Amino acid sequence: MRAVTWQGKRDVRVENVPDPRIEEPTDAVIRVTSSGLCGSDLHLYEVLTPFMTPGDILGHEPMGIVEEVGAAVPDLQVGDRVVVPFQIACGNCWMCLTGLPTQCETTQVGSEGMGAALFGYTRLYGAVPGAQAEYLRVPQAQYGPIKVPEGPDDDRFLYLSDVLPTAWQAVAYAGVPKGGSVAVLGLGPIGDMACRVAMLQGAGRVFGVDLVPERLRRARERGVETFDLRSFDDEKELVAAVRDRTDGRGPDAVIDAVGTEAHGSAAARMVQNASALLPRKLSGPMAERFSVDRLAALYTAIDMVRRGGTISLSGVYGGMADPIPLLTLFDKQIQLRMGQANVRRWTDDIIPHLTDEDPLGVDDFATHHVPLSDAPHAYDMFQRKQDGAVKVVMRP
């Protein structure tokens, strides 16, 4: 089959690889009909290269048609249309039953000290072949895949794999009171959808911050009060502008949907780049012990949120030696919640909103649909924020 493979920093290629097959009774194999390109994939494209191996198959946002089912997967049949969550979880362990499938005790990558395995996401999360491919082996298929009806285009349901539950959890963790205010930093796919979810759930004011005109326009058209980073000389001016609209206090909650890709510390970027240039045997250990993030977005969130407010982190951070202003966090009594989205924890709440009325705007959420063969160009375009690319969907 054809699949998108990682070959090095900013180097992805579409190559022929072996077809997946059933390896365990709890496996299924699907023929992928759509696969999203996620902002998290860009971390592999540039920042998390020490944890990648040439030939790794990328992608973690798939849906498709079931082609083959293992003997221990009673609820799937060949021909079922399914969305596959980005995390691999069993559904039966204590963590899964507690609503934390990202910490699944069956698939935890214990050798790396990490949580549940993920599709297409570094050796830290199991080096499981990913979903930007023609076919996908789905472990723990007795729990993961979500059956969806025939009829609507893939885009109606595709985002159940990641974007929708990640945004939903970001808002849930933010704890925005009814009629309250929330600021979303970063209006890429997750931040954009988090704004929509917050408004759907009754937030009184939603502020969105970004510097890409297309992203700002999309959010503004849906009623978000937007702030263009390019209009401010520094972070203090931005924070002051948001406080001016919240009685001088700041918003009740801030969602950081940027993570370590934030425009910020040149020193942190230098450390990230330096580790990527080291020999593979050295780069991984260095990144694990001494890695730092570009923390501009998080620092802004800490400054911006009102005293006693909540910060919800959905943007990916990977540093092990990050300087955190605990004095400020403690003094302001800020609550901090974070983590990979627990997909199946939220999907039953989300599905009722995936109707023909389309209140979350999923049907036209993608800005680009491309064939799998165009993946190298799609990664480059998305990373450079060119051609208005906000969400890219690949069709094998």
mmCIF file of C-alpha atoms in Angstrom:
data_model
loop_
_atom_site.group_PDB
_atom_site.id
_atom_site.type_symbol
_atom_site.label_atom_id
_atom_site.label_comp_id
_atom_site.label_asym_id
_atom_site.label_seq_id
_atom_site.Cartn_x
_atom_site.Cartn_y
_atom_site.Cartn_z
ATOM 1 C CA MET A 1 0.000 0.000 0.000
ATOM 2 C CA ARG A 2 0.952 3.679 -0.194
ATOM 3 C CA ALA A 3 1.634 5.569 3.043
ATOM 4 C CA VAL A 4 3.123 8.842 4.261
ATOM 5 C CA THR A 5 6.466 8.126 5.907
ATOM 6 C CA TRP A 6 8.793 10.283 8.008
ATOM 7 C CA GLN A 7 12.327 10.403 6.676
ATOM 8 C CA GLY A 8 13.849 13.319 8.573
ATOM 9 C CA LYS A 9 13.231 16.879 9.656
ATOM 10 C CA ARG A 10 10.776 18.470 7.200
ATOM 11 C CA ASP A 11 11.072 15.402 4.997
ATOM 12 C CA VAL A 12 7.963 13.255 4.498
ATOM 13 C CA ARG A 13 7.461 10.972 1.525
ATOM 14 C CA VAL A 14 4.726 8.784 0.087
ATOM 15 C CA GLU A 15 6.147 5.297 -0.271
ATOM 16 C CA ASN A 16 5.105 1.712 -0.847
ATOM 17 C CA VAL A 17 5.002 -0.201 2.458
ATOM 18 C CA PRO A 18 3.669 -3.649 3.433
ATOM 19 C CA ASP A 19 -0.089 -3.953 3.819
ATOM 20 C CA PRO A 20 -1.268 -4.223 7.439
ATOM 21 C CA ARG A 21 -2.765 -7.478 8.642
ATOM 22 C CA ILE A 22 -4.559 -8.906 11.649
ATOM 23 C CA GLU A 23 -1.937 -9.662 14.310
ATOM 24 C CA GLU A 24 -4.105 -10.048 17.427
ATOM 25 C CA PRO A 25 -7.692 -11.257 17.920
ATOM 26 C CA THR A 26 -8.630 -7.708 19.005
ATOM 27 C CA ASP A 27 -7.401 -6.159 15.731
ATOM 28 C CA ALA A 28 -9.293 -4.847 12.753
ATOM 29 C CA VAL A 29 -8.059 -3.552 9.416
ATOM 30 C CA ILE A 30 -9.761 -0.619 7.737
ATOM 31 C CA ARG A 31 -9.526 0.856 4.267
ATOM 32 C CA VAL A 32 -8.881 4.529 4.944
ATOM 33 C CA THR A 33 -11.216 6.915 3.111
ATOM 34 C CA SER A 34 -10.107 10.161 4.819
ATOM 35 C CA SER A 35 -7.192 11.061 7.068
ATOM 36 C CA GLY A 36 -6.552 14.444 8.666
ATOM 37 C CA LEU A 37 -3.313 16.385 8.840
ATOM 38 C CA CYS A 38 -3.040 17.659 12.406
ATOM 39 C CA GLY A 39 -1.046 20.433 14.023
ATOM 40 C CA SER A 40 0.467 17.703 16.200
ATOM 41 C CA ASP A 41 1.904 16.138 13.047
ATOM 42 C CA LEU A 42 3.938 19.301 12.594
ATOM 43 C CA HIS A 43 5.694 18.586 15.889
ATOM 44 C CA LEU A 44 6.991 15.389 14.283
ATOM 45 C CA TYR A 45 7.840 17.328 11.134
ATOM 46 C CA GLU A 46 10.219 19.579 13.060
ATOM 47 C CA VAL A 47 10.356 19.580 16.878
ATOM 48 C CA LEU A 48 10.126 15.935 18.020
ATOM 49 C CA THR A 49 12.491 14.496 15.435
ATOM 50 C CA PRO A 50 14.778 12.867 18.070
ATOM 51 C CA PHE A 51 11.990 10.404 18.821
ATOM 52 C CA MET A 52 11.296 9.448 15.202
ATOM 53 C CA THR A 53 12.757 6.691 13.020
ATOM 54 C CA PRO A 54 13.043 6.968 9.234
ATOM 55 C CA GLY A 55 10.177 5.026 7.690
ATOM 56 C CA ASP A 56 7.672 5.706 10.496
ATOM 57 C CA ILE A 57 4.153 5.966 9.057
ATOM 58 C CA LEU A 58 2.467 9.211 10.088
ATOM 59 C CA GLY A 59 -1.115 10.207 10.837
ATOM 60 C CA HIS A 60 -3.673 9.743 13.595
ATOM 61 C CA GLU A 61 -7.018 11.121 12.319
ATOM 62 C CA PRO A 62 -8.596 8.382 10.185
ATOM 63 C CA MET A 63 -11.945 7.095 9.123
ATOM 64 C CA GLY A 64 -12.800 4.384 6.659
ATOM 65 C CA ILE A 65 -14.429 1.048 5.936
ATOM 66 C CA VAL A 66 -13.771 -2.134 7.901
ATOM 67 C CA GLU A 67 -12.042 -4.700 5.666
ATOM 68 C CA GLU A 68 -11.159 -7.410 8.182
ATOM 69 C CA VAL A 69 -12.053 -8.162 11.805
ATOM 70 C CA GLY A 70 -10.276 -10.215 14.476
ATOM 71 C CA ALA A 71 -12.040 -13.017 16.326
ATOM 72 C CA ALA A 72 -12.330 -10.989 19.564
ATOM 73 C CA VAL A 73 -14.059 -7.961 18.005
ATOM 74 C CA PRO A 74 -17.760 -8.779 18.305
ATOM 75 C CA ASP A 75 -19.337 -5.432 17.416
ATOM 76 C CA LEU A 76 -17.667 -4.707 14.072
ATOM 77 C CA GLN A 77 -18.441 -6.239 10.710
ATOM 78 C CA VAL A 78 -16.778 -6.020 7.341
ATOM 79 C CA GLY A 79 -18.262 -3.016 5.549
ATOM 80 C CA ASP A 80 -18.929 -0.924 8.674
ATOM 81 C CA ARG A 81 -18.090 2.756 8.324
ATOM 82 C CA VAL A 82 -15.950 3.845 11.280
ATOM 83 C CA VAL A 83 -13.955 6.701 12.755
ATOM 84 C CA VAL A 84 -10.835 5.645 14.663
ATOM 85 C CA PRO A 85 -9.689 7.675 17.720
ATOM 86 C CA PHE A 86 -6.060 8.746 17.700
ATOM 87 C CA GLN A 87 -5.310 6.892 20.943
ATOM 88 C CA ILE A 88 -5.356 3.119 21.331
ATOM 89 C CA ALA A 89 -7.215 1.948 24.431
ATOM 90 C CA CYS A 90 -8.862 -1.243 25.653
ATOM 91 C CA GLY A 91 -12.023 0.150 27.280
ATOM 92 C CA ASN A 92 -11.836 -2.366 30.133
ATOM 93 C CA CYS A 93 -8.992 -1.353 32.450
ATOM 94 C CA TRP A 94 -9.373 0.889 35.495
ATOM 95 C CA MET A 95 -8.172 3.978 33.642
ATOM 96 C CA CYS A 96 -10.510 3.473 30.699
ATOM 97 C CA LEU A 97 -13.468 2.829 32.985
ATOM 98 C CA THR A 98 -12.597 6.029 34.863
ATOM 99 C CA GLY A 99 -12.852 8.024 31.641
ATOM 100 C CA LEU A 100 -9.104 8.286 31.009
ATOM 101 C CA PRO A 101 -8.386 6.141 27.927
ATOM 102 C CA THR A 102 -5.284 8.261 27.274
ATOM 103 C CA GLN A 103 -3.844 6.464 30.301
ATOM 104 C CA CYS A 104 -5.035 2.981 29.278
ATOM 105 C CA GLU A 105 -3.248 0.391 31.416
ATOM 106 C CA THR A 106 -3.357 -2.168 28.605
ATOM 107 C CA THR A 107 -1.583 -0.035 25.994
ATOM 108 C CA GLN A 108 0.573 2.226 28.180
ATOM 109 C CA VAL A 109 4.067 2.506 26.722
ATOM 110 C CA GLY A 110 5.765 1.534 29.971
ATOM 111 C CA SER A 111 9.222 1.270 28.450
ATOM 112 C CA GLU A 112 9.113 5.037 27.823
ATOM 113 C CA GLY A 113 7.148 5.950 30.943
ATOM 114 C CA MET A 114 4.272 7.235 28.803
ATOM 115 C CA GLY A 115 0.518 6.790 28.588
ATOM 116 C CA ALA A 116 -1.611 4.996 26.015
ATOM 117 C CA ALA A 117 -0.191 4.196 22.606
ATOM 118 C CA LEU A 118 -1.064 6.564 19.764
ATOM 119 C CA PHE A 119 -1.239 6.040 16.038
ATOM 120 C CA GLY A 120 1.689 7.443 14.094
ATOM 121 C CA TYR A 121 3.315 9.335 16.951
ATOM 122 C CA THR A 122 6.961 8.569 17.840
ATOM 123 C CA ARG A 123 8.526 5.749 19.797
ATOM 124 C CA LEU A 124 7.419 7.505 23.006
ATOM 125 C CA TYR A 125 3.883 6.388 22.163
ATOM 126 C CA GLY A 126 4.650 2.959 20.785
ATOM 127 C CA ALA A 127 5.759 3.722 17.212
ATOM 128 C CA VAL A 128 2.407 2.359 15.981
ATOM 129 C CA PRO A 129 2.042 2.694 12.187
ATOM 130 C CA GLY A 130 -0.164 5.663 11.444
ATOM 131 C CA ALA A 131 -3.227 6.491 9.425
ATOM 132 C CA GLN A 132 -2.020 8.613 6.507
ATOM 133 C CA ALA A 133 -2.128 5.477 4.427
ATOM 134 C CA GLU A 134 -4.425 3.403 2.256
ATOM 135 C CA TYR A 135 -5.019 0.847 5.012
ATOM 136 C CA LEU A 136 -4.677 0.833 8.797
ATOM 137 C CA ARG A 137 -4.343 -1.910 11.372
ATOM 138 C CA VAL A 138 -6.477 -0.923 14.383
ATOM 139 C CA PRO A 139 -5.452 -2.591 17.670
ATOM 140 C CA GLN A 140 -8.059 -2.834 20.470
ATOM 141 C CA ALA A 141 -10.809 -2.628 17.852
ATOM 142 C CA GLN A 142 -13.315 -4.028 20.330
ATOM 143 C CA TYR A 143 -13.360 -0.528 21.890
ATOM 144 C CA GLY A 144 -11.808 2.163 19.719
ATOM 145 C CA PRO A 145 -13.643 2.455 16.402
ATOM 146 C CA ILE A 146 -16.821 4.541 16.366
ATOM 147 C CA LYS A 147 -19.468 3.334 13.921
ATOM 148 C CA VAL A 148 -21.083 6.158 11.947
ATOM 149 C CA PRO A 149 -23.989 6.096 9.476
ATOM 150 C CA GLU A 150 -23.750 6.036 5.701
ATOM 151 C CA GLY A 151 -24.832 9.108 3.791
ATOM 152 C CA PRO A 152 -23.067 12.305 4.827
ATOM 153 C CA ASP A 153 -19.606 13.085 3.497
ATOM 154 C CA ASP A 154 -16.643 11.907 5.582
ATOM 155 C CA ASP A 155 -16.083 15.443 6.893
ATOM 156 C CA ARG A 156 -19.265 15.177 8.971
ATOM 157 C CA PHE A 157 -17.663 12.531 11.200
ATOM 158 C CA LEU A 158 -13.900 12.567 10.559
ATOM 159 C CA TYR A 159 -13.138 15.058 13.325
ATOM 160 C CA LEU A 160 -14.407 12.627 15.971
ATOM 161 C CA SER A 161 -10.945 11.069 15.645
ATOM 162 C CA ASP A 162 -9.209 14.053 17.279
ATOM 163 C CA VAL A 163 -10.292 17.647 16.577
ATOM 164 C CA LEU A 164 -13.753 17.490 18.131
ATOM 165 C CA PRO A 165 -12.932 15.571 21.349
ATOM 166 C CA THR A 166 -9.723 17.564 21.830
ATOM 167 C CA ALA A 167 -11.605 20.861 21.537
ATOM 168 C CA TRP A 168 -14.475 19.519 23.654
ATOM 169 C CA GLN A 169 -12.110 18.459 26.427
ATOM 170 C CA ALA A 170 -10.250 21.771 26.226
ATOM 171 C CA VAL A 171 -13.497 23.608 26.924
ATOM 172 C CA ALA A 172 -14.587 21.132 29.604
ATOM 173 C CA TYR A 173 -11.244 21.468 31.380
ATOM 174 C CA ALA A 174 -11.466 25.268 31.104
ATOM 175 C CA GLY A 175 -14.617 25.197 33.228
ATOM 176 C CA VAL A 176 -16.097 28.281 31.574
ATOM 177 C CA PRO A 177 -19.135 29.374 33.613
ATOM 178 C CA LYS A 178 -22.431 29.930 31.787
ATOM 179 C CA GLY A 179 -22.269 33.411 30.347
ATOM 180 C CA GLY A 180 -18.591 33.646 31.310
ATOM 181 C CA SER A 181 -15.579 34.501 29.219
ATOM 182 C CA VAL A 182 -12.810 32.438 27.643
ATOM 183 C CA ALA A 183 -9.790 33.381 25.553
ATOM 184 C CA VAL A 184 -8.411 30.896 23.059
ATOM 185 C CA LEU A 185 -4.759 31.290 22.119
ATOM 186 C CA GLY A 186 -4.138 29.897 18.649
ATOM 187 C CA LEU A 187 -6.904 29.529 16.059
ATOM 188 C CA GLY A 188 -5.653 26.498 14.209
ATOM 189 C CA PRO A 189 -8.007 23.504 13.953
ATOM 190 C CA ILE A 190 -8.208 22.857 17.714
ATOM 191 C CA GLY A 191 -8.431 26.494 18.769
ATOM 192 C CA ASP A 192 -11.003 27.287 16.073
ATOM 193 C CA MET A 193 -13.168 24.331 17.112
ATOM 194 C CA ALA A 194 -12.730 25.139 20.822
ATOM 195 C CA CYS A 195 -14.223 28.586 20.137
ATOM 196 C CA ARG A 196 -17.209 26.947 18.439
ATOM 197 C CA VAL A 197 -17.692 24.462 21.271
ATOM 198 C CA ALA A 198 -17.453 27.192 23.923
ATOM 199 C CA MET A 199 -20.131 29.238 22.165
ATOM 200 C CA LEU A 200 -22.332 26.162 21.706
ATOM 201 C CA GLN A 201 -22.084 25.465 25.435
ATOM 202 C CA GLY A 202 -23.105 28.962 26.482
ATOM 203 C CA ALA A 203 -19.975 31.038 26.954
ATOM 204 C CA GLY A 204 -20.904 34.691 27.025
ATOM 205 C CA ARG A 205 -17.759 36.031 25.390
ATOM 206 C CA VAL A 206 -15.157 34.141 23.387
ATOM 207 C CA PHE A 207 -11.876 35.824 22.490
ATOM 208 C CA GLY A 208 -9.551 34.368 19.862
ATOM 209 C CA VAL A 209 -5.878 35.242 19.399
ATOM 210 C CA ASP A 210 -3.767 34.472 16.337
ATOM 211 C CA LEU A 211 -1.626 36.142 13.699
ATOM 212 C CA VAL A 212 -2.796 34.348 10.534
ATOM 213 C CA PRO A 213 -5.431 36.396 8.651
ATOM 214 C CA GLU A 214 -7.399 33.388 7.381
ATOM 215 C CA ARG A 215 -7.701 31.925 10.873
ATOM 216 C CA LEU A 216 -8.786 35.228 12.354
ATOM 217 C CA ARG A 217 -11.377 35.700 9.622
ATOM 218 C CA ARG A 218 -12.870 32.215 10.126
ATOM 219 C CA ALA A 219 -13.248 32.775 13.856
ATOM 220 C CA ARG A 220 -14.626 36.299 13.459
ATOM 221 C CA GLU A 221 -17.302 35.074 11.035
ATOM 222 C CA ARG A 222 -18.600 32.753 13.772
ATOM 223 C CA GLY A 223 -18.901 35.513 16.369
ATOM 224 C CA VAL A 224 -15.508 35.281 18.071
ATOM 225 C CA GLU A 225 -13.933 38.558 19.238
ATOM 226 C CA THR A 226 -10.532 38.300 17.608
ATOM 227 C CA PHE A 227 -7.131 39.819 18.407
ATOM 228 C CA ASP A 228 -4.418 39.937 15.761
ATOM 229 C CA LEU A 229 -1.014 39.450 17.401
ATOM 230 C CA ARG A 230 0.558 41.591 14.689
ATOM 231 C CA SER A 231 -1.353 44.612 16.021
ATOM 232 C CA PHE A 232 0.481 44.596 19.364
ATOM 233 C CA ASP A 233 4.051 45.524 20.167
ATOM 234 C CA ASP A 234 4.319 42.880 22.872
ATOM 235 C CA GLU A 235 2.410 40.378 24.976
ATOM 236 C CA LYS A 236 1.646 42.978 27.677
ATOM 237 C CA GLU A 237 -0.327 45.099 25.198
ATOM 238 C CA LEU A 238 -2.362 42.062 24.126
ATOM 239 C CA VAL A 239 -3.148 41.135 27.731
ATOM 240 C CA ALA A 240 -4.184 44.714 28.485
ATOM 241 C CA ALA A 241 -6.524 44.754 25.481
ATOM 242 C CA VAL A 242 -8.259 41.561 26.620
ATOM 243 C CA ARG A 243 -8.543 42.835 30.183
ATOM 244 C CA ASP A 244 -10.175 46.010 28.884
ATOM 245 C CA ARG A 245 -13.046 43.844 27.615
ATOM 246 C CA THR A 246 -13.383 41.905 30.883
ATOM 247 C CA ASP A 247 -13.796 44.676 33.472
ATOM 248 C CA GLY A 248 -10.040 44.812 33.966
ATOM 249 C CA ARG A 249 -9.832 41.293 35.421
ATOM 250 C CA GLY A 250 -9.067 39.047 32.473
ATOM 251 C CA PRO A 251 -11.164 36.143 31.158
ATOM 252 C CA ASP A 252 -12.518 33.402 33.401
ATOM 253 C CA ALA A 253 -10.502 30.848 31.453
ATOM 254 C CA VAL A 254 -7.764 30.680 28.841
ATOM 255 C CA ILE A 255 -7.289 27.766 26.445
ATOM 256 C CA ASP A 256 -3.744 27.376 25.136
ATOM 257 C CA ALA A 257 -4.247 25.681 21.771
ATOM 258 C CA VAL A 258 -0.735 26.526 20.578
ATOM 259 C CA GLY A 259 1.735 24.518 22.654
ATOM 260 C CA THR A 260 5.423 24.387 21.948
ATOM 261 C CA GLU A 261 5.088 25.715 18.387
ATOM 262 C CA ALA A 262 4.495 29.207 19.772
ATOM 263 C CA HIS A 263 6.509 32.084 18.367
ATOM 264 C CA GLY A 264 8.742 32.758 21.347
ATOM 265 C CA SER A 265 12.103 32.042 22.895
ATOM 266 C CA ALA A 266 14.911 31.924 20.358
ATOM 267 C CA ALA A 267 17.028 30.124 22.951
ATOM 268 C CA ALA A 268 14.456 27.345 23.328
ATOM 269 C CA ARG A 269 14.236 27.000 19.565
ATOM 270 C CA MET A 270 18.031 26.742 19.414
ATOM 271 C CA VAL A 271 18.020 23.900 21.964
ATOM 272 C CA GLN A 272 15.265 22.103 20.025
ATOM 273 C CA ASN A 273 17.180 22.419 16.778
ATOM 274 C CA ALA A 274 20.472 21.412 18.365
ATOM 275 C CA SER A 275 19.079 18.144 19.713
ATOM 276 C CA ALA A 276 17.686 17.310 16.283
ATOM 277 C CA LEU A 277 21.161 17.676 14.757
ATOM 278 C CA LEU A 278 22.845 15.256 17.165
ATOM 279 C CA PRO A 279 23.409 11.594 16.294
ATOM 280 C CA ARG A 280 20.261 9.578 16.978
ATOM 281 C CA LYS A 281 21.770 7.746 19.980
ATOM 282 C CA LEU A 282 22.377 11.105 21.671
ATOM 283 C CA SER A 283 19.449 13.226 20.497
ATOM 284 C CA GLY A 284 16.754 11.113 22.145
ATOM 285 C CA PRO A 285 18.301 11.057 25.644
ATOM 286 C CA MET A 286 19.095 14.768 25.421
ATOM 287 C CA ALA A 287 15.531 15.601 24.443
ATOM 288 C CA GLU A 288 14.115 13.381 27.190
ATOM 289 C CA ARG A 289 16.194 14.938 29.985
ATOM 290 C CA PHE A 290 16.938 18.497 28.957
ATOM 291 C CA SER A 291 14.335 19.485 26.353
ATOM 292 C CA VAL A 292 12.630 22.840 26.696
ATOM 293 C CA ASP A 293 9.558 24.315 25.050
ATOM 294 C CA ARG A 294 8.923 27.684 23.525
ATOM 295 C CA LEU A 295 6.523 28.827 26.236
ATOM 296 C CA ALA A 296 5.264 32.138 24.845
ATOM 297 C CA ALA A 297 1.641 30.976 24.684
ATOM 298 C CA LEU A 298 1.647 29.498 28.192
ATOM 299 C CA TYR A 299 3.237 32.602 29.717
ATOM 300 C CA THR A 300 0.604 34.726 27.953
ATOM 301 C CA ALA A 301 -2.164 32.504 29.306
ATOM 302 C CA ILE A 302 -0.821 32.833 32.866
ATOM 303 C CA ASP A 303 -0.664 36.608 32.551
ATOM 304 C CA MET A 304 -4.036 36.944 30.847
ATOM 305 C CA VAL A 305 -6.366 34.731 32.900
ATOM 306 C CA ARG A 306 -8.160 36.384 35.798
ATOM 307 C CA ARG A 307 -7.198 35.609 39.373
ATOM 308 C CA GLY A 308 -8.858 32.383 40.426
ATOM 309 C CA GLY A 309 -9.338 31.426 36.784
ATOM 310 C CA THR A 310 -8.473 28.291 34.850
ATOM 311 C CA ILE A 311 -5.945 27.528 32.124
ATOM 312 C CA SER A 312 -6.650 24.565 29.877
ATOM 313 C CA LEU A 313 -3.733 23.224 27.839
ATOM 314 C CA SER A 314 -4.583 21.369 24.652
ATOM 315 C CA GLY A 315 -1.509 22.413 22.670
ATOM 316 C CA VAL A 316 1.243 19.811 22.843
ATOM 317 C CA TYR A 317 4.233 20.436 25.106
ATOM 318 C CA GLY A 318 7.216 18.121 25.212
ATOM 319 C CA GLY A 319 9.804 19.770 27.436
ATOM 320 C CA MET A 320 11.318 18.132 30.507
ATOM 321 C CA ALA A 321 13.197 21.184 31.793
ATOM 322 C CA ASP A 322 10.703 24.004 31.299
ATOM 323 C CA PRO A 323 10.840 27.030 33.638
ATOM 324 C CA ILE A 324 7.337 27.551 35.048
ATOM 325 C CA PRO A 325 6.423 30.695 37.067
ATOM 326 C CA LEU A 326 5.016 28.871 40.087
ATOM 327 C CA LEU A 327 4.980 32.064 42.167
ATOM 328 C CA THR A 328 2.521 33.671 39.756
ATOM 329 C CA LEU A 329 0.431 30.519 39.395
ATOM 330 C CA PHE A 330 0.198 30.210 43.183
ATOM 331 C CA ASP A 331 -0.400 33.903 43.848
ATOM 332 C CA LYS A 332 -3.170 34.160 41.228
ATOM 333 C CA GLN A 333 -4.751 30.859 42.386
ATOM 334 C CA ILE A 334 -4.784 29.600 38.829
ATOM 335 C CA GLN A 335 -6.132 26.135 38.122
ATOM 336 C CA LEU A 336 -4.184 24.287 35.421
ATOM 337 C CA ARG A 337 -5.612 21.306 33.512
ATOM 338 C CA MET A 338 -4.074 19.514 30.570
ATOM 339 C CA GLY A 339 -3.525 16.293 28.691
ATOM 340 C CA GLN A 340 -4.254 14.336 25.544
ATOM 341 C CA ALA A 341 -7.957 14.202 24.797
ATOM 342 C CA ASN A 342 -9.801 11.172 26.158
ATOM 343 C CA VAL A 343 -11.633 10.619 22.888
ATOM 344 C CA ARG A 344 -14.243 8.020 23.838
ATOM 345 C CA ARG A 345 -14.994 9.917 27.039
ATOM 346 C CA TRP A 346 -16.553 12.710 24.936
ATOM 347 C CA THR A 347 -17.831 11.206 21.685
ATOM 348 C CA ASP A 348 -21.314 10.341 22.958
ATOM 349 C CA ASP A 349 -21.739 13.993 23.975
ATOM 350 C CA ILE A 350 -20.536 15.245 20.600
ATOM 351 C CA ILE A 351 -22.360 12.982 18.141
ATOM 352 C CA PRO A 352 -25.830 14.529 18.746
ATOM 353 C CA HIS A 353 -24.423 17.792 17.354
ATOM 354 C CA LEU A 354 -23.277 16.199 14.075
ATOM 355 C CA THR A 355 -26.632 16.737 12.413
ATOM 356 C CA ASP A 356 -27.708 18.279 9.122
ATOM 357 C CA GLU A 357 -28.029 21.596 10.972
ATOM 358 C CA ASP A 358 -24.270 21.349 11.587
ATOM 359 C CA PRO A 359 -24.012 23.765 14.545
ATOM 360 C CA LEU A 360 -20.242 23.231 14.802
ATOM 361 C CA GLY A 361 -19.594 23.800 11.111
ATOM 362 C CA VAL A 362 -17.846 20.487 10.471
ATOM 363 C CA ASP A 363 -19.099 20.088 6.909
ATOM 364 C CA ASP A 364 -16.949 22.964 5.656
ATOM 365 C CA PHE A 365 -14.307 22.932 8.394
ATOM 366 C CA ALA A 366 -11.525 21.667 6.113
ATOM 367 C CA THR A 367 -9.878 24.276 3.914
ATOM 368 C CA HIS A 368 -8.088 21.728 1.717
ATOM 369 C CA HIS A 369 -8.773 18.196 0.479
ATOM 370 C CA VAL A 370 -5.778 16.585 -1.223
ATOM 371 C CA PRO A 371 -4.871 13.132 -2.500
ATOM 372 C CA LEU A 372 -2.476 11.137 -0.364
ATOM 373 C CA SER A 373 0.173 11.565 -3.036
ATOM 374 C CA ASP A 374 0.248 15.310 -2.298
ATOM 375 C CA ALA A 375 1.196 14.779 1.371
ATOM 376 C CA PRO A 376 4.704 16.308 1.123
ATOM 377 C CA HIS A 377 3.278 19.518 -0.332
ATOM 378 C CA ALA A 378 0.411 19.489 2.203
ATOM 379 C CA TYR A 379 2.850 19.279 5.146
ATOM 380 C CA ASP A 380 4.967 22.104 3.759
ATOM 381 C CA MET A 381 1.931 24.293 3.049
ATOM 382 C CA PHE A 382 0.417 23.664 6.489
ATOM 383 C CA GLN A 383 3.695 24.229 8.312
ATOM 384 C CA ARG A 384 4.252 27.525 6.478
ATOM 385 C CA LYS A 385 0.584 28.549 6.909
ATOM 386 C CA GLN A 386 0.293 29.182 3.188
ATOM 387 C CA ASP A 387 -2.737 29.323 0.880
ATOM 388 C CA GLY A 388 -5.130 29.810 3.798
ATOM 389 C CA ALA A 389 -4.486 26.277 5.062
ATOM 390 C CA VAL A 390 -6.241 25.747 8.383
ATOM 391 C CA LYS A 391 -7.318 22.108 8.097
ATOM 392 C CA VAL A 392 -6.092 19.626 5.514
ATOM 393 C CA VAL A 393 -7.777 16.289 4.804
ATOM 394 C CA MET A 394 -6.072 13.595 2.730
ATOM 395 C CA ARG A 395 -8.006 11.166 0.585
ATOM 396 C CA PRO A 396 -6.035 7.955 -0.182
#
